[in-house]
PDB file of N, CA and C in Angstrom:
ATOM      1  N   MET A   1      -8.781 -13.024  43.413  1.00 50.00           N
ATOM      2  CA  MET A   1      -9.432 -12.504  43.631  1.00 50.00           C
ATOM      3  C   MET A   1      -9.645 -11.335  44.885  1.00 50.00           C
ATOM      4  N   ASN A   2     -10.045 -10.416  44.092  1.00 51.00           N
ATOM      5  CA  ASN A   2     -10.557  -9.532  44.981  1.00 51.00           C
ATOM      6  C   ASN A   2     -11.346  -9.385  45.517  1.00 51.00           C
ATOM      7  N   GLY A   3     -11.235  -8.526  46.948  1.00 51.00           N
ATOM      8  CA  GLY A   3     -12.234  -8.393  48.462  1.00 51.00           C
ATOM      9  C   GLY A   3     -13.375  -7.872  47.295  1.00 51.00           C
ATOM     10  N   PHE A   4     -13.730  -7.290  46.447  1.00 52.00           N
ATOM     11  CA  PHE A   4     -15.213  -7.195  46.005  1.00 52.00           C
ATOM     12  C   PHE A   4     -15.297  -8.431  44.886  1.00 52.00           C
ATOM     13  N   HIS A   5     -14.946  -9.002  44.210  1.00 55.00           N
ATOM     14  CA  HIS A   5     -15.263 -10.456  43.395  1.00 55.00           C
ATOM     15  C   HIS A   5     -15.751 -11.590  45.008  1.00 55.00           C
ATOM     16  N   LEU A   6     -15.300 -11.703  46.233  1.00 53.00           N
ATOM     17  CA  LEU A   6     -15.655 -12.456  46.934  1.00 53.00           C
ATOM     18  C   LEU A   6     -16.911 -11.789  47.975  1.00 53.00           C
ATOM     19  N   ALA A   7     -17.223 -10.190  48.001  1.00 54.00           N
ATOM     20  CA  ALA A   7     -18.165  -9.608  48.441  1.00 54.00           C
ATOM     21  C   ALA A   7     -19.467 -10.177  47.544  1.00 54.00           C
ATOM     22  N   ALA A   8     -18.751 -10.034  46.658  1.00 55.00           N
ATOM     23  CA  ALA A   8     -20.135  -9.925  45.123  1.00 55.00           C
ATOM     24  C   ALA A   8     -20.700 -11.563  45.456  1.00 55.00           C
ATOM     25  N   ALA A   9     -19.994 -12.601  45.280  1.00 57.00           N
ATOM     26  CA  ALA A   9     -20.298 -13.682  45.742  1.00 57.00           C
ATOM     27  C   ALA A   9     -21.371 -14.158  46.449  1.00 57.00           C
ATOM     28  N   ALA A  10     -20.397 -13.799  47.437  1.00 59.00           N
ATOM     29  CA  ALA A  10     -21.399 -13.609  49.472  1.00 59.00           C
ATOM     30  C   ALA A  10     -22.340 -13.553  49.060  1.00 59.00           C
ATOM     31  N   ASN A  11     -23.036 -12.203  47.931  1.00 64.00           N
ATOM     32  CA  ASN A  11     -24.646 -11.547  47.946  1.00 64.00           C
ATOM     33  C   ASN A  11     -24.830 -12.173  47.120  1.00 64.00           C
ATOM     34  N   CYS A  12     -24.596 -13.566  46.212  1.00 67.00           N
ATOM     35  CA  CYS A  12     -25.279 -13.509  45.035  1.00 67.00           C
ATOM     36  C   CYS A  12     -26.802 -13.995  45.612  1.00 67.00           C
ATOM     37  N   THR A  13     -27.571 -13.958  44.836  1.00 69.00           N
ATOM     38  CA  THR A  13     -28.848 -14.882  44.886  1.00 69.00           C
ATOM     39  C   THR A  13     -29.116 -15.371  43.722  1.00 69.00           C
ATOM     40  N   THR A  14     -29.225 -17.067  43.417  1.00 69.00           N
ATOM     41  CA  THR A  14     -30.213 -17.087  42.133  1.00 69.00           C
ATOM     42  C   THR A  14     -31.402 -17.150  42.511  1.00 69.00           C
ATOM     43  N   PRO A  15     -31.858 -17.416  40.841  1.00 70.00           N
ATOM     44  CA  PRO A  15     -33.306 -17.548  41.113  1.00 70.00           C
ATOM     45  C   PRO A  15     -33.599 -19.268  40.981  1.00 70.00           C
ATOM     46  N   SER A  16     -34.699 -19.609  42.089  1.00 75.00           N
ATOM     47  CA  SER A  16     -35.070 -21.267  41.776  1.00 75.00           C
ATOM     48  C   SER A  16     -35.331 -21.616  40.418  1.00 75.00           C
ATOM     49  N   LEU A  17     -34.937 -22.610  40.246  1.00 72.00           N
ATOM     50  CA  LEU A  17     -35.261 -23.402  38.189  1.00 72.00           C
ATOM     51  C   LEU A  17     -36.135 -23.580  38.132  1.00 72.00           C
ATOM     52  N   GLY A  18     -36.756 -23.621  39.706  1.00 77.00           N
ATOM     53  CA  GLY A  18     -38.387 -24.500  39.391  1.00 77.00           C
ATOM     54  C   GLY A  18     -39.699 -22.703  39.476  1.00 77.00           C
ATOM     55  N   GLY A  19     -39.529 -21.993  39.641  1.00 78.00           N
ATOM     56  CA  GLY A  19     -39.834 -21.053  39.834  1.00 78.00           C
ATOM     57  C   GLY A  19     -39.425 -20.025  38.203  1.00 78.00           C
ATOM     58  N   LEU A  20     -38.600 -20.523  37.769  1.00 76.00           N
ATOM     59  CA  LEU A  20     -38.311 -19.303  36.284  1.00 76.00           C
ATOM     60  C   LEU A  20     -39.007 -20.499  35.715  1.00 76.00           C
ATOM     61  N   ALA A  21     -38.939 -21.961  35.564  1.00 76.00           N
ATOM     62  CA  ALA A  21     -39.777 -22.632  34.820  1.00 76.00           C
ATOM     63  C   ALA A  21     -41.005 -22.750  34.561  1.00 76.00           C
ATOM     64  N   LEU A  22     -42.230 -22.109  35.973  1.00 81.00           N
ATOM     65  CA  LEU A  22     -42.938 -21.809  36.240  1.00 81.00           C
ATOM     66  C   LEU A  22     -43.348 -20.926  35.372  1.00 81.00           C
ATOM     67  N   SER A  23     -42.237 -19.789  35.480  1.00 82.00           N
ATOM     68  CA  SER A  23     -42.776 -18.656  34.392  1.00 82.00           C
ATOM     69  C   SER A  23     -42.797 -18.134  33.152  1.00 82.00           C
ATOM     70  N   PHE A  24     -41.640 -20.087  32.773  1.00 84.00           N
ATOM     71  CA  PHE A  24     -41.519 -19.646  31.104  1.00 84.00           C
ATOM     72  C   PHE A  24     -42.765 -20.792  30.316  1.00 84.00           C
ATOM     73  N   LEU A  25     -43.436 -20.651  31.193  1.00 86.00           N
ATOM     74  CA  LEU A  25     -44.213 -22.564  30.757  1.00 86.00           C
ATOM     75  C   LEU A  25     -45.724 -22.028  30.001  1.00 86.00           C
ATOM     76  N   PRO A  26     -46.265 -20.815  30.615  1.00 88.00           N
ATOM     77  CA  PRO A  26     -46.973 -20.481  29.567  1.00 88.00           C
ATOM     78  C   PRO A  26     -46.621 -20.276  27.897  1.00 88.00           C
ATOM     79  N   TRP A  27     -45.321 -19.520  27.952  1.00 88.00           N
ATOM     80  CA  TRP A  27     -44.574 -19.397  26.497  1.00 88.00           C
ATOM     81  C   TRP A  27     -44.259 -20.838  26.232  1.00 88.00           C
ATOM     82  N   VAL A  28     -43.554 -21.691  26.618  1.00 88.00           N
ATOM     83  CA  VAL A  28     -43.398 -23.525  25.922  1.00 88.00           C
ATOM     84  C   VAL A  28     -44.572 -24.367  25.744  1.00 88.00           C
ATOM     85  N   LEU A  29     -45.735 -23.916  26.572  1.00 91.00           N
ATOM     86  CA  LEU A  29     -46.868 -24.002  25.954  1.00 91.00           C
ATOM     87  C   LEU A  29     -48.147 -23.500  24.609  1.00 91.00           C
ATOM     88  N   LEU A  30     -47.247 -21.906  24.232  1.00 91.00           N
ATOM     89  CA  LEU A  30     -47.604 -21.680  23.222  1.00 91.00           C
ATOM     90  C   LEU A  30     -47.045 -22.127  21.987  1.00 91.00           C
ATOM     91  N   VAL A  31     -45.421 -21.937  22.822  1.00 91.00           N
ATOM     92  CA  VAL A  31     -44.834 -22.478  21.272  1.00 91.00           C
ATOM     93  C   VAL A  31     -45.053 -24.612  21.026  1.00 91.00           C
ATOM     94  N   LEU A  32     -45.227 -25.332  21.502  1.00 91.00           N
ATOM     95  CA  LEU A  32     -45.553 -26.695  21.531  1.00 91.00           C
ATOM     96  C   LEU A  32     -47.327 -26.769  21.232  1.00 91.00           C
ATOM     97  N   VAL A  33     -48.041 -25.740  21.613  1.00 94.00           N
ATOM     98  CA  VAL A  33     -49.495 -25.825  20.638  1.00 94.00           C
ATOM     99  C   VAL A  33     -49.301 -25.507  19.665  1.00 94.00           C
ATOM    100  N   SER A  34     -48.704 -24.249  19.142  1.00 93.00           N
ATOM    101  CA  SER A  34     -48.819 -23.692  17.729  1.00 93.00           C
ATOM    102  C   SER A  34     -48.247 -24.635  16.936  1.00 93.00           C
ATOM    103  N   GLY A  35     -46.579 -25.572  17.485  1.00 93.00           N
ATOM    104  CA  GLY A  35     -45.738 -26.409  16.676  1.00 93.00           C
ATOM    105  C   GLY A  35     -46.730 -27.430  16.102  1.00 93.00           C
ATOM    106  N   ALA A  36     -47.594 -27.778  17.613  1.00 94.00           N
ATOM    107  CA  ALA A  36     -48.665 -28.951  16.804  1.00 94.00           C
ATOM    108  C   ALA A  36     -50.204 -28.558  16.052  1.00 94.00           C
ATOM    109  N   ILE A  37     -50.401 -27.882  15.667  1.00 95.00           N
ATOM    110  CA  ILE A  37     -51.413 -27.003  14.645  1.00 95.00           C
ATOM    111  C   ILE A  37     -50.790 -27.015  12.998  1.00 95.00           C
ATOM    112  N   ALA A  38     -49.575 -26.621  13.354  1.00 94.00           N
ATOM    113  CA  ALA A  38     -48.950 -26.186  11.968  1.00 94.00           C
ATOM    114  C   ALA A  38     -48.568 -27.307  11.574  1.00 94.00           C
ATOM    115  N   GLY A  39     -47.723 -28.500  12.293  1.00 94.00           N
ATOM    116  CA  GLY A  39     -47.792 -30.288  11.933  1.00 94.00           C
ATOM    117  C   GLY A  39     -48.791 -30.437  11.455  1.00 94.00           C
ATOM    118  N   ALA A  40     -49.973 -30.352  12.222  1.00 95.00           N
ATOM    119  CA  ALA A  40     -51.238 -30.934  11.514  1.00 95.00           C
ATOM    120  C   ALA A  40     -51.613 -29.977  10.523  1.00 95.00           C
ATOM    121  N   ALA A  41     -51.781 -29.354  10.381  1.00 95.00           N
ATOM    122  CA  ALA A  41     -51.769 -28.188   8.795  1.00 95.00           C
ATOM    123  C   ALA A  41     -51.503 -28.860   7.537  1.00 95.00           C
ATOM    124  N   VAL A  42     -50.001 -28.953   8.085  1.00 94.00           N
ATOM    125  CA  VAL A  42     -49.049 -29.180   6.840  1.00 94.00           C
ATOM    126  C   VAL A  42     -49.376 -31.155   6.721  1.00 94.00           C
ATOM    127  N   GLY A  43     -49.742 -31.664   7.540  1.00 94.00           N
ATOM    128  CA  GLY A  43     -50.010 -32.958   7.778  1.00 94.00           C
ATOM    129  C   GLY A  43     -51.309 -33.155   6.813  1.00 94.00           C
ATOM    130  N   TRP A  44     -52.641 -32.410   7.140  1.00 95.00           N
ATOM    131  CA  TRP A  44     -53.196 -32.688   6.210  1.00 95.00           C
ATOM    132  C   TRP A  44     -53.316 -31.799   5.272  1.00 95.00           C
ATOM    133  N   ILE A  45     -52.856 -30.965   4.923  1.00 95.00           N
ATOM    134  CA  ILE A  45     -52.420 -30.453   3.228  1.00 95.00           C
ATOM    135  C   ILE A  45     -51.488 -31.373   2.508  1.00 95.00           C
ATOM    136  N   SER A  46     -50.769 -32.146   2.948  1.00 94.00           N
ATOM    137  CA  SER A  46     -49.788 -33.098   2.358  1.00 94.00           C
ATOM    138  C   SER A  46     -50.672 -33.790   2.046  1.00 94.00           C
ATOM    139  N   ARG A  47     -51.595 -34.879   3.223  1.00 93.00           N
ATOM    140  CA  ARG A  47     -52.589 -35.866   2.801  1.00 93.00           C
ATOM    141  C   ARG A  47     -54.011 -36.074   1.380  1.00 93.00           C
ATOM    142  N   ARG A  48     -54.612 -34.104   1.392  1.00 93.00           N
ATOM    143  CA  ARG A  48     -54.947 -33.615   0.342  1.00 93.00           C
ATOM    144  C   ARG A  48     -54.281 -33.415  -0.458  1.00 93.00           C
ATOM    145  N   ALA A  49     -53.131 -33.556  -0.394  1.00 92.00           N
ATOM    146  CA  ALA A  49     -51.954 -33.425  -1.992  1.00 92.00           C
ATOM    147  C   ALA A  49     -51.923 -34.526  -2.960  1.00 92.00           C
ATOM    148  N   GLY A  50     -52.428 -35.204  -2.093  1.00 90.00           N
ATOM    149  CA  GLY A  50     -52.350 -36.904  -2.438  1.00 90.00           C
ATOM    150  C   GLY A  50     -50.988 -37.926  -2.245  1.00 90.00           C
ATOM    151  N   ASP A  51     -50.457 -37.550  -0.991  1.00 89.00           N
ATOM    152  CA  ASP A  51     -49.255 -38.102  -0.369  1.00 89.00           C
ATOM    153  C   ASP A  51     -49.675 -39.550   0.582  1.00 89.00           C
ATOM    154  N   GLY A  52     -49.060 -40.364   0.892  1.00 91.00           N
ATOM    155  CA  GLY A  52     -49.827 -42.093   1.295  1.00 91.00           C
ATOM    156  C   GLY A  52     -50.189 -41.244   2.911  1.00 91.00           C
ATOM    157  N   ARG A  53     -50.183 -42.299   3.796  1.00 92.00           N
ATOM    158  CA  ARG A  53     -50.274 -41.669   4.894  1.00 92.00           C
ATOM    159  C   ARG A  53     -49.369 -41.653   6.389  1.00 92.00           C
ATOM    160  N   TRP A  54     -48.743 -42.398   5.067  1.00 93.00           N
ATOM    161  CA  TRP A  54     -46.523 -42.600   6.181  1.00 93.00           C
ATOM    162  C   TRP A  54     -46.075 -40.468   5.575  1.00 93.00           C
ATOM    163  N   GLU A  55     -46.171 -40.674   4.505  1.00 94.00           N
ATOM    164  CA  GLU A  55     -45.604 -39.685   4.122  1.00 94.00           C
ATOM    165  C   GLU A  55     -46.508 -38.155   4.274  1.00 94.00           C
ATOM    166  N   ALA A  56     -47.445 -38.283   4.283  1.00 93.00           N
ATOM    167  CA  ALA A  56     -47.940 -36.977   5.379  1.00 93.00           C
ATOM    168  C   ALA A  56     -47.850 -36.897   7.070  1.00 93.00           C
ATOM    169  N   LEU A  57     -47.801 -37.944   7.057  1.00 92.00           N
ATOM    170  CA  LEU A  57     -46.971 -37.752   9.170  1.00 92.00           C
ATOM    171  C   LEU A  57     -45.592 -37.725   8.647  1.00 92.00           C
ATOM    172  N   ARG A  58     -45.300 -37.885   8.111  1.00 94.00           N
ATOM    173  CA  ARG A  58     -43.835 -36.934   7.984  1.00 94.00           C
ATOM    174  C   ARG A  58     -43.823 -35.977   7.560  1.00 94.00           C
ATOM    175  N   HIS A  59     -44.123 -35.759   7.028  1.00 93.00           N
ATOM    176  CA  HIS A  59     -43.961 -34.173   6.722  1.00 93.00           C
ATOM    177  C   HIS A  59     -44.759 -33.582   7.584  1.00 93.00           C
ATOM    178  N   GLY A  60     -45.281 -33.799   8.444  1.00 94.00           N
ATOM    179  CA  GLY A  60     -46.529 -33.336   9.953  1.00 94.00           C
ATOM    180  C   GLY A  60     -45.665 -32.925  10.669  1.00 94.00           C
ATOM    181  N   VAL A  61     -44.409 -34.325  11.354  1.00 94.00           N
ATOM    182  CA  VAL A  61     -43.540 -34.240  11.971  1.00 94.00           C
ATOM    183  C   VAL A  61     -42.205 -33.553  11.730  1.00 94.00           C
ATOM    184  N   MET A  62     -41.790 -33.314  10.396  1.00 94.00           N
ATOM    185  CA  MET A  62     -40.868 -32.167  10.339  1.00 94.00           C
ATOM    186  C   MET A  62     -41.934 -31.308  10.293  1.00 94.00           C
ATOM    187  N   ALA A  63     -42.629 -30.673  10.091  1.00 94.00           N
ATOM    188  CA  ALA A  63     -42.693 -29.272  10.107  1.00 94.00           C
ATOM    189  C   ALA A  63     -43.124 -28.911  11.788  1.00 94.00           C
ATOM    190  N   SER A  64     -43.371 -29.845  12.632  1.00 94.00           N
ATOM    191  CA  SER A  64     -43.855 -29.674  13.670  1.00 94.00           C
ATOM    192  C   SER A  64     -42.498 -29.697  14.192  1.00 94.00           C
ATOM    193  N   VAL A  65     -41.524 -30.000  14.150  1.00 93.00           N
ATOM    194  CA  VAL A  65     -39.686 -29.605  14.528  1.00 93.00           C
ATOM    195  C   VAL A  65     -39.366 -28.808  14.352  1.00 93.00           C
ATOM    196  N   ALA A  66     -39.893 -28.168  12.844  1.00 94.00           N
ATOM    197  CA  ALA A  66     -38.732 -27.276  12.542  1.00 94.00           C
ATOM    198  C   ALA A  66     -39.523 -25.775  13.069  1.00 94.00           C
ATOM    199  N   TRP A  67     -40.774 -26.229  12.951  1.00 93.00           N
ATOM    200  CA  TRP A  67     -41.364 -24.811  13.741  1.00 93.00           C
ATOM    201  C   TRP A  67     -40.798 -24.511  15.439  1.00 93.00           C
ATOM    202  N   VAL A  68     -41.067 -26.144  16.195  1.00 93.00           N
ATOM    203  CA  VAL A  68     -40.463 -25.582  17.889  1.00 93.00           C
ATOM    204  C   VAL A  68     -39.406 -25.920  17.908  1.00 93.00           C
ATOM    205  N   GLY A  69     -38.339 -26.479  17.271  1.00 92.00           N
ATOM    206  CA  GLY A  69     -37.439 -26.065  17.934  1.00 92.00           C
ATOM    207  C   GLY A  69     -36.796 -24.908  18.259  1.00 92.00           C
ATOM    208  N   PRO A  70     -36.403 -24.111  16.929  1.00 92.00           N
ATOM    209  CA  PRO A  70     -35.381 -22.593  17.336  1.00 92.00           C
ATOM    210  C   PRO A  70     -36.490 -21.998  18.301  1.00 92.00           C
ATOM    211  N   PRO A  71     -37.934 -21.673  18.699  1.00 91.00           N
ATOM    212  CA  PRO A  71     -37.975 -20.888  19.970  1.00 91.00           C
ATOM    213  C   PRO A  71     -37.760 -22.122  21.174  1.00 91.00           C
ATOM    214  N   LEU A  72     -38.206 -22.837  21.244  1.00 90.00           N
ATOM    215  CA  LEU A  72     -37.936 -23.653  22.378  1.00 90.00           C
ATOM    216  C   LEU A  72     -36.022 -23.772  22.941  1.00 90.00           C
ATOM    217  N   ALA A  73     -35.195 -23.440  22.235  1.00 90.00           N
ATOM    218  CA  ALA A  73     -33.713 -23.665  21.849  1.00 90.00           C
ATOM    219  C   ALA A  73     -33.826 -21.669  22.734  1.00 90.00           C
ATOM    220  N   VAL A  74     -34.243 -20.916  22.000  1.00 90.00           N
ATOM    221  CA  VAL A  74     -34.207 -19.330  22.682  1.00 90.00           C
ATOM    222  C   VAL A  74     -34.748 -19.469  23.953  1.00 90.00           C
ATOM    223  N   LEU A  75     -35.950 -20.039  24.326  1.00 86.00           N
ATOM    224  CA  LEU A  75     -36.427 -20.370  25.783  1.00 86.00           C
ATOM    225  C   LEU A  75     -35.440 -20.883  27.096  1.00 86.00           C
ATOM    226  N   LEU A  76     -34.686 -21.948  26.351  1.00 85.00           N
ATOM    227  CA  LEU A  76     -33.851 -22.872  27.101  1.00 85.00           C
ATOM    228  C   LEU A  76     -32.692 -21.699  27.255  1.00 85.00           C
ATOM    229  N   SER A  77     -32.093 -20.963  26.240  1.00 86.00           N
ATOM    230  CA  SER A  77     -31.411 -19.808  26.549  1.00 86.00           C
ATOM    231  C   SER A  77     -31.609 -19.286  27.880  1.00 86.00           C
ATOM    232  N   LEU A  78     -33.054 -18.618  27.461  1.00 84.00           N
ATOM    233  CA  LEU A  78     -32.933 -17.538  27.993  1.00 84.00           C
ATOM    234  C   LEU A  78     -33.380 -18.609  30.193  1.00 84.00           C
ATOM    235  N   VAL A  79     -33.976 -18.957  30.215  1.00 81.00           N
ATOM    236  CA  VAL A  79     -33.928 -19.750  31.230  1.00 81.00           C
ATOM    237  C   VAL A  79     -31.959 -19.763  32.211  1.00 81.00           C
ATOM    238  N   ASN A  80     -31.826 -20.385  30.797  1.00 80.00           N
ATOM    239  CA  ASN A  80     -29.956 -20.386  31.681  1.00 80.00           C
ATOM    240  C   ASN A  80     -29.282 -19.328  31.692  1.00 80.00           C
ATOM    241  N   LEU A  81     -29.779 -17.898  30.832  1.00 80.00           N
ATOM    242  CA  LEU A  81     -29.136 -16.983  31.627  1.00 80.00           C
ATOM    243  C   LEU A  81     -29.690 -16.751  32.926  1.00 80.00           C
ATOM    244  N   LEU A  82     -31.017 -16.904  32.731  1.00 78.00           N
ATOM    245  CA  LEU A  82     -31.806 -15.515  34.210  1.00 78.00           C
ATOM    246  C   LEU A  82     -31.587 -16.867  35.318  1.00 78.00           C
ATOM    247  N   SER A  83     -30.986 -18.564  35.860  1.00 75.00           N
ATOM    248  CA  SER A  83     -30.872 -18.653  36.448  1.00 75.00           C
ATOM    249  C   SER A  83     -29.229 -18.747  37.143  1.00 75.00           C
ATOM    250  N   GLN A  84     -28.243 -17.836  36.443  1.00 74.00           N
ATOM    251  CA  GLN A  84     -27.273 -17.158  36.741  1.00 74.00           C
ATOM    252  C   GLN A  84     -27.219 -16.603  37.714  1.00 74.00           C
ATOM    253  N   CYS A  85     -26.679 -16.273  38.742  1.00 67.00           N
ATOM    254  CA  CYS A  85     -26.186 -14.870  40.128  1.00 67.00           C
ATOM    255  C   CYS A  85     -26.643 -14.216  39.515  1.00 67.00           C
ATOM    256  N   ARG A  86     -27.391 -12.899  40.039  1.00 60.00           N
ATOM    257  CA  ARG A  86     -27.054 -11.775  39.959  1.00 60.00           C
ATOM    258  C   ARG A  86     -26.388 -11.215  40.817  1.00 60.00           C
TER     259      ARG A  86
END
């Protein structure tokens, strides 16, 4: 390492993980609530279409997981990137 890297490492400030988590909390809640609504809607439609109780529940849960998974992965990646040294 040269002197520049040592000086940059000494001046490194990392934001607190708690602060980052609180700043992303509204987005996480938005994703979770919208996933729950989507899952409930798919389950209701499946039940109205004549599926059994467990089959409709399975459709609703799978729709919720498919809805929530990708946005939560992106948010987690952003929190990870923003928590690195700047």
